[in-house]
Coordinates of C-alpha atoms and ligand atoms in Angstrom, one line a residue:
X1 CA -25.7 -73.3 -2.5
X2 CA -23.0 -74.9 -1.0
X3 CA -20.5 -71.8 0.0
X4 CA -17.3 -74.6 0.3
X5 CA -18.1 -76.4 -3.0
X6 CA -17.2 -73.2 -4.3
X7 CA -13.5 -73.3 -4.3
X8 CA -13.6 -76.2 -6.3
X9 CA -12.1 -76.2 -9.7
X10 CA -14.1 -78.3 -12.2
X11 CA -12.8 -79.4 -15.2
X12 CA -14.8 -81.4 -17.9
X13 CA -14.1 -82.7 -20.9
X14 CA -13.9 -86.0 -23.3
X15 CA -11.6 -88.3 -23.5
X16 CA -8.1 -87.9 -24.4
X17 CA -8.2 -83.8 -24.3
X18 CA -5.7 -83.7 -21.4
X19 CA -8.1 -83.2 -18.1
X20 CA -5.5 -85.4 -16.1
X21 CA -1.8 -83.1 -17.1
X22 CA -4.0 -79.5 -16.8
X23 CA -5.8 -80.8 -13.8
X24 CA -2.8 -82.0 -12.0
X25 CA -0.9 -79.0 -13.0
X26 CA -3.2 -76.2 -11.8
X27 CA -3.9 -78.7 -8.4
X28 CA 0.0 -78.2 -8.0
X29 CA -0.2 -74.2 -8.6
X30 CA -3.0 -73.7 -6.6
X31 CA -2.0 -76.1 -3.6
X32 CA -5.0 -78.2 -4.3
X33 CA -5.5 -82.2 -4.6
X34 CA -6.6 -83.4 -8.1
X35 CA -9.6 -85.7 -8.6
X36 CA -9.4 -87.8 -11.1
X37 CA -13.6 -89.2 -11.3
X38 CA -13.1 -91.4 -14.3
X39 CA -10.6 -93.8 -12.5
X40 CA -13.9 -94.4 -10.0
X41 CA -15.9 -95.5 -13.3
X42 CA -12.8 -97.7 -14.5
X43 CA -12.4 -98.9 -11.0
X44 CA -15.7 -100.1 -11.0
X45 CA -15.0 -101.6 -14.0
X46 CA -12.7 -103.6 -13.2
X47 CA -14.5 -104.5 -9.7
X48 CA -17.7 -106.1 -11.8
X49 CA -15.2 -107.8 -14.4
X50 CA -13.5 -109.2 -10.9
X51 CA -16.6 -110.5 -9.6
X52 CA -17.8 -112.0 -13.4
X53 CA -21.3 -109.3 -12.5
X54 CA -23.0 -108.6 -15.8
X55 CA -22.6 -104.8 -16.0
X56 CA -26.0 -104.6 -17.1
X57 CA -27.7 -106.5 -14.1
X58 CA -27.4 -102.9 -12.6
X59 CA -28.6 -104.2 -9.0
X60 CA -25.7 -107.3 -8.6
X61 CA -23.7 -103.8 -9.9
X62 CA -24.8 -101.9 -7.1
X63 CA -24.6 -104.8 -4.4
X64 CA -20.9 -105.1 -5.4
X65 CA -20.2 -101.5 -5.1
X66 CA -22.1 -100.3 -2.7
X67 CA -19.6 -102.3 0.1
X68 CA -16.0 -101.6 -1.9
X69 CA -13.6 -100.2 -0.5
X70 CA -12.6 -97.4 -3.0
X71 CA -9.8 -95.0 -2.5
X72 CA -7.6 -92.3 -4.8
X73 CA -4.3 -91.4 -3.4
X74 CA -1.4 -89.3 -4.8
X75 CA -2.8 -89.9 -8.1
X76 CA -3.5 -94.0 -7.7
X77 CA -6.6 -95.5 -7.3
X78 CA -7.0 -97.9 -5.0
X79 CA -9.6 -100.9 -5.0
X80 CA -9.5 -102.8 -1.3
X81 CA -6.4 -101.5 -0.7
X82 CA -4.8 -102.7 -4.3
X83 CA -3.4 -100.0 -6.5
X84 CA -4.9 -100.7 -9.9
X85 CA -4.1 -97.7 -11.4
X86 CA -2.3 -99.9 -14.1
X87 CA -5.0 -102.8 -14.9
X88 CA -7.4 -99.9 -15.5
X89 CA -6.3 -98.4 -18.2
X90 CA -6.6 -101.6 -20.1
X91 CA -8.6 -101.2 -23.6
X92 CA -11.6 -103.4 -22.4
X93 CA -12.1 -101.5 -18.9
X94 CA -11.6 -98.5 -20.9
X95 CA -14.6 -99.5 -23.1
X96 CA -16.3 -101.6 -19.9
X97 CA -16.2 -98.1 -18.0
X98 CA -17.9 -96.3 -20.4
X99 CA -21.0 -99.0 -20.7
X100 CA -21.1 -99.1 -16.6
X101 CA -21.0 -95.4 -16.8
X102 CA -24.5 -95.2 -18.2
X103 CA -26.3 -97.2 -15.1
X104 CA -28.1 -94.0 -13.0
X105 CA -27.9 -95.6 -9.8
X106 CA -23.9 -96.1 -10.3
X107 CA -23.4 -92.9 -10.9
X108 CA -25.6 -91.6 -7.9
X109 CA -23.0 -94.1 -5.5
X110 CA -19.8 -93.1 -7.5
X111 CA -20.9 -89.3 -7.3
X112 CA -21.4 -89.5 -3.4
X113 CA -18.3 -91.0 -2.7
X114 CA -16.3 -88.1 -5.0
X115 CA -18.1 -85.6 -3.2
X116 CA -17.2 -87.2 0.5
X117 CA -13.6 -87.1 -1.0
X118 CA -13.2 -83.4 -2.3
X119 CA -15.1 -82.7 1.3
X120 CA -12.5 -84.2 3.0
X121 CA -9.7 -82.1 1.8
X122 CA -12.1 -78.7 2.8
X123 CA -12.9 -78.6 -1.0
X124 CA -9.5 -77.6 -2.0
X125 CA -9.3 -79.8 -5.0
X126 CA -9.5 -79.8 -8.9
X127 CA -11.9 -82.3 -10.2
X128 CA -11.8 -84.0 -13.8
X129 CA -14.6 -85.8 -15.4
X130 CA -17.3 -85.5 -17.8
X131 CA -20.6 -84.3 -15.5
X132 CA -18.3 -82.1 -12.5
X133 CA -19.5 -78.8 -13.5
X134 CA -23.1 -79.5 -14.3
X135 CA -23.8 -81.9 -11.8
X136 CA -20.5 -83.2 -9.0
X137 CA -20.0 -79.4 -8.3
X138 CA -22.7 -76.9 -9.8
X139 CA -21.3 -74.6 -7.3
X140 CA -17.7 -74.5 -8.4
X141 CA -16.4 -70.9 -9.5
X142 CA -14.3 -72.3 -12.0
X143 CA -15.5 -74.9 -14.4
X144 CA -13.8 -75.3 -17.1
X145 CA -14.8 -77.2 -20.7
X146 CA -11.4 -78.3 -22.3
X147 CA -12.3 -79.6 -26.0
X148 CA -10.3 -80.5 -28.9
X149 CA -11.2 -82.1 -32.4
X150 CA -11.3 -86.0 -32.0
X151 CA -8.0 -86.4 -34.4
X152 CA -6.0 -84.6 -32.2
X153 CA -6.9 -86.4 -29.1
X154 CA -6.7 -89.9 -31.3
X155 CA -2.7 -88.7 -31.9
X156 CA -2.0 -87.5 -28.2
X157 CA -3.6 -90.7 -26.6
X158 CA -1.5 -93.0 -29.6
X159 CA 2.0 -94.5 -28.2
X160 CA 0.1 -94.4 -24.6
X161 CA -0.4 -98.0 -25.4
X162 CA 0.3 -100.6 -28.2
X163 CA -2.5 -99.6 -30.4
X164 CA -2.5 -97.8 -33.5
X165 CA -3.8 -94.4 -34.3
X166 CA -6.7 -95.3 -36.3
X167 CA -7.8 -97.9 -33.3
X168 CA -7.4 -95.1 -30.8
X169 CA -9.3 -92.7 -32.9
X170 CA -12.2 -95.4 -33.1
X171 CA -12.3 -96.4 -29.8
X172 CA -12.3 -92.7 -28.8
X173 CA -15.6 -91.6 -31.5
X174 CA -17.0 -95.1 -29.8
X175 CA -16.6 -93.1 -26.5
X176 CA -17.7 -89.8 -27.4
X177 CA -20.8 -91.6 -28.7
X178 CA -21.6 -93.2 -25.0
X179 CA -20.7 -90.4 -23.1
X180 CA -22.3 -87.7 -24.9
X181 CA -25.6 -89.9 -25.6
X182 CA -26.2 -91.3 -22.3
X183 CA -29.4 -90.5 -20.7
X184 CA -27.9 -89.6 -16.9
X185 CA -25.4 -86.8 -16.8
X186 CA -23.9 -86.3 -20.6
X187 CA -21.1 -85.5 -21.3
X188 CA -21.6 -81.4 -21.9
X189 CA -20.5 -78.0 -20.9
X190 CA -21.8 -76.3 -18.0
X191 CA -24.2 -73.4 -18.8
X192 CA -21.3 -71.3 -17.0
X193 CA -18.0 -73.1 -18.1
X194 CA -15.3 -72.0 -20.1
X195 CA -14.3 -73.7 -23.0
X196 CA -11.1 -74.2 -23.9
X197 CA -9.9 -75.4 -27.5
X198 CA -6.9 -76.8 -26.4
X199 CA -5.5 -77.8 -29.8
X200 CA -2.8 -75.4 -30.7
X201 CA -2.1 -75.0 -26.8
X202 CA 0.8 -76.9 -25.1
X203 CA -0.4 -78.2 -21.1
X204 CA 1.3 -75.7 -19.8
X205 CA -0.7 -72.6 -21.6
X206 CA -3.6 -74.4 -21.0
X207 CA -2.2 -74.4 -17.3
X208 CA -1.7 -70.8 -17.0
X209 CA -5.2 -70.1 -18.9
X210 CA -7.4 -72.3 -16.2
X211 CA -5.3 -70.6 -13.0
X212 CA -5.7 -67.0 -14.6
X213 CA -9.1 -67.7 -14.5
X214 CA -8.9 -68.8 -10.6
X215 CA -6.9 -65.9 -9.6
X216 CA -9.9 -63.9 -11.4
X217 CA -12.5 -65.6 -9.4
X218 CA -10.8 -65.4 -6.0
X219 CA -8.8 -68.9 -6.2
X220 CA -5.4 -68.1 -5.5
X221 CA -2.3 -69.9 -5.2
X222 CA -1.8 -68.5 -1.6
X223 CA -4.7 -71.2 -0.6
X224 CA -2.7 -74.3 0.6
X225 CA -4.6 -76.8 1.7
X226 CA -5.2 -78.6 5.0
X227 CA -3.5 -82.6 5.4
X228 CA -6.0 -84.7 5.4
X229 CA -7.0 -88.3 4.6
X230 CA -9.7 -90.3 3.5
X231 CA -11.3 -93.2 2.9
X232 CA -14.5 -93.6 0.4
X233 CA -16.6 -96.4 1.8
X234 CA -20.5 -95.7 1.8
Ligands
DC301 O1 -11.9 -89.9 -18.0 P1 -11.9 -91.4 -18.3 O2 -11.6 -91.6 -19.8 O3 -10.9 -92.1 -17.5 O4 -13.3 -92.0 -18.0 C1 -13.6 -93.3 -18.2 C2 -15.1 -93.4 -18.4 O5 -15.8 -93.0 -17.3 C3 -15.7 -92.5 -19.5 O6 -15.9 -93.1 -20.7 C4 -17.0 -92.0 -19.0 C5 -17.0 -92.2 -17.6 N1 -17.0 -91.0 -16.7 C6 -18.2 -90.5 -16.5 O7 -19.2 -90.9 -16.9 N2 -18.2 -89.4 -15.6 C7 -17.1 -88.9 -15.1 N3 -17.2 -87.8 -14.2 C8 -15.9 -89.4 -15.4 C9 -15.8 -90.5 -16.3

């Protein structure tokens, strides 16, 4: 049991549900940093696709990752310094991601180097992702499970980018599929989370839900948290 890890505030959930707005939100309210652990996956992504490494050659995957420099900031992520908070978000490192996302030792490297990040900022952070709850931060207080029928997260992601509804909607079911099925760290509620159906729920009641549940559990906003930076580099 890690007493620190504690404080954490997990928050799982599949694509397009709205981890980033709620987690961002209730990091604001509570005075926390938010983690957002997919742009590692997409970063890596886009690293392999950089060097031309076939993403299933999984040790050229790890000798490329294992000496990146690999940094989230304010909401960016960072890739030797580069903000590429834009590039990843492209339709193929979106689907890229999920693929790489599958590899055990990956994940093993990528979870290290979140953990070494929320450490940094004495654990004051909310995390996003799809395994935080049952594996990142088991010990977290608050984990939360935000869900929401696959049509409705098809129509919130459409208009994000050029692509239409029905694309979105298969692209995200292609998803699901890879990050529910995978063999390391599924996509799935904690034992202990709290799920969430955020469908008829605006961010912001879905905000006050997740911090009511802090304050419950001893996470208050009164926590602020200590400055602090960091650098992920194993
Ligand atoms: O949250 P996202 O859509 O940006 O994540 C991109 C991909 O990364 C997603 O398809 C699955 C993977 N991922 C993961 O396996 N574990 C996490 N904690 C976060 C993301």
């Amino acid at each position: 049991m890690n007493a620190a890890a504690e404080r954490v505030v997990a928050i799982d959930g599949p694509g397009g549900v709205g981890k980033t707005t709620v987690s961002r939100g209730v990091a604001r309210a509570l005075g926390y940093q938010s983690l957002d652990t997919g742009a590692f996956y997409r970063a890596a992504a886009l690293l392999m696709r950089f060097h031309r490494v076939d993403p299933e050659d999984e040790a050229a995957v790890l000798a490329v990752l294992s000496g990146a420099d690999l940094d989230y900031r304010d909401g960016a992520m960072l890739v030797e310094g580069v903000d590429v908070s834009t590039a990843i978000r492209s339709e193929s490192i979106t689907a890229a991601s999920s693929r790489l996302a599958r590899l055990p030792g990956l994940r093993l490297v990528l979870v290290r180097r979140q953990r070494a990040w929320v450490a940094a900022r004495g654990h004051r952070a909310v995390v996003e992702g799809r395994d935080i709850g049952t594996v990142v931060f088991p010990d977290a207080r608050v984990k939360i499970y935000l869900d929401a029928p696959p049509a409705v997260r098809a129509r919130r992601r459409t208009g994000e980018t050029s692509t239409t509804f029905r694309e979105v909607a298969t692209q995200l079911g292609r998803r699901d599929r890879l990050d529910s099925t995978r063999a390391t760290s599924p996509l799935a509620p904690a034992q202990d989370a709290v799920a969430i159906d955020t469908r008829a729920l605006t961010a912001d009641q879905v905000i006050a839900r997740v911090l009511e549940l802090c304050r419950g559990r001893g996470i208050d906003p009164a926590n602020r948290p200590p400055e602090g930076s960091y650098r992920a580099r194993d």
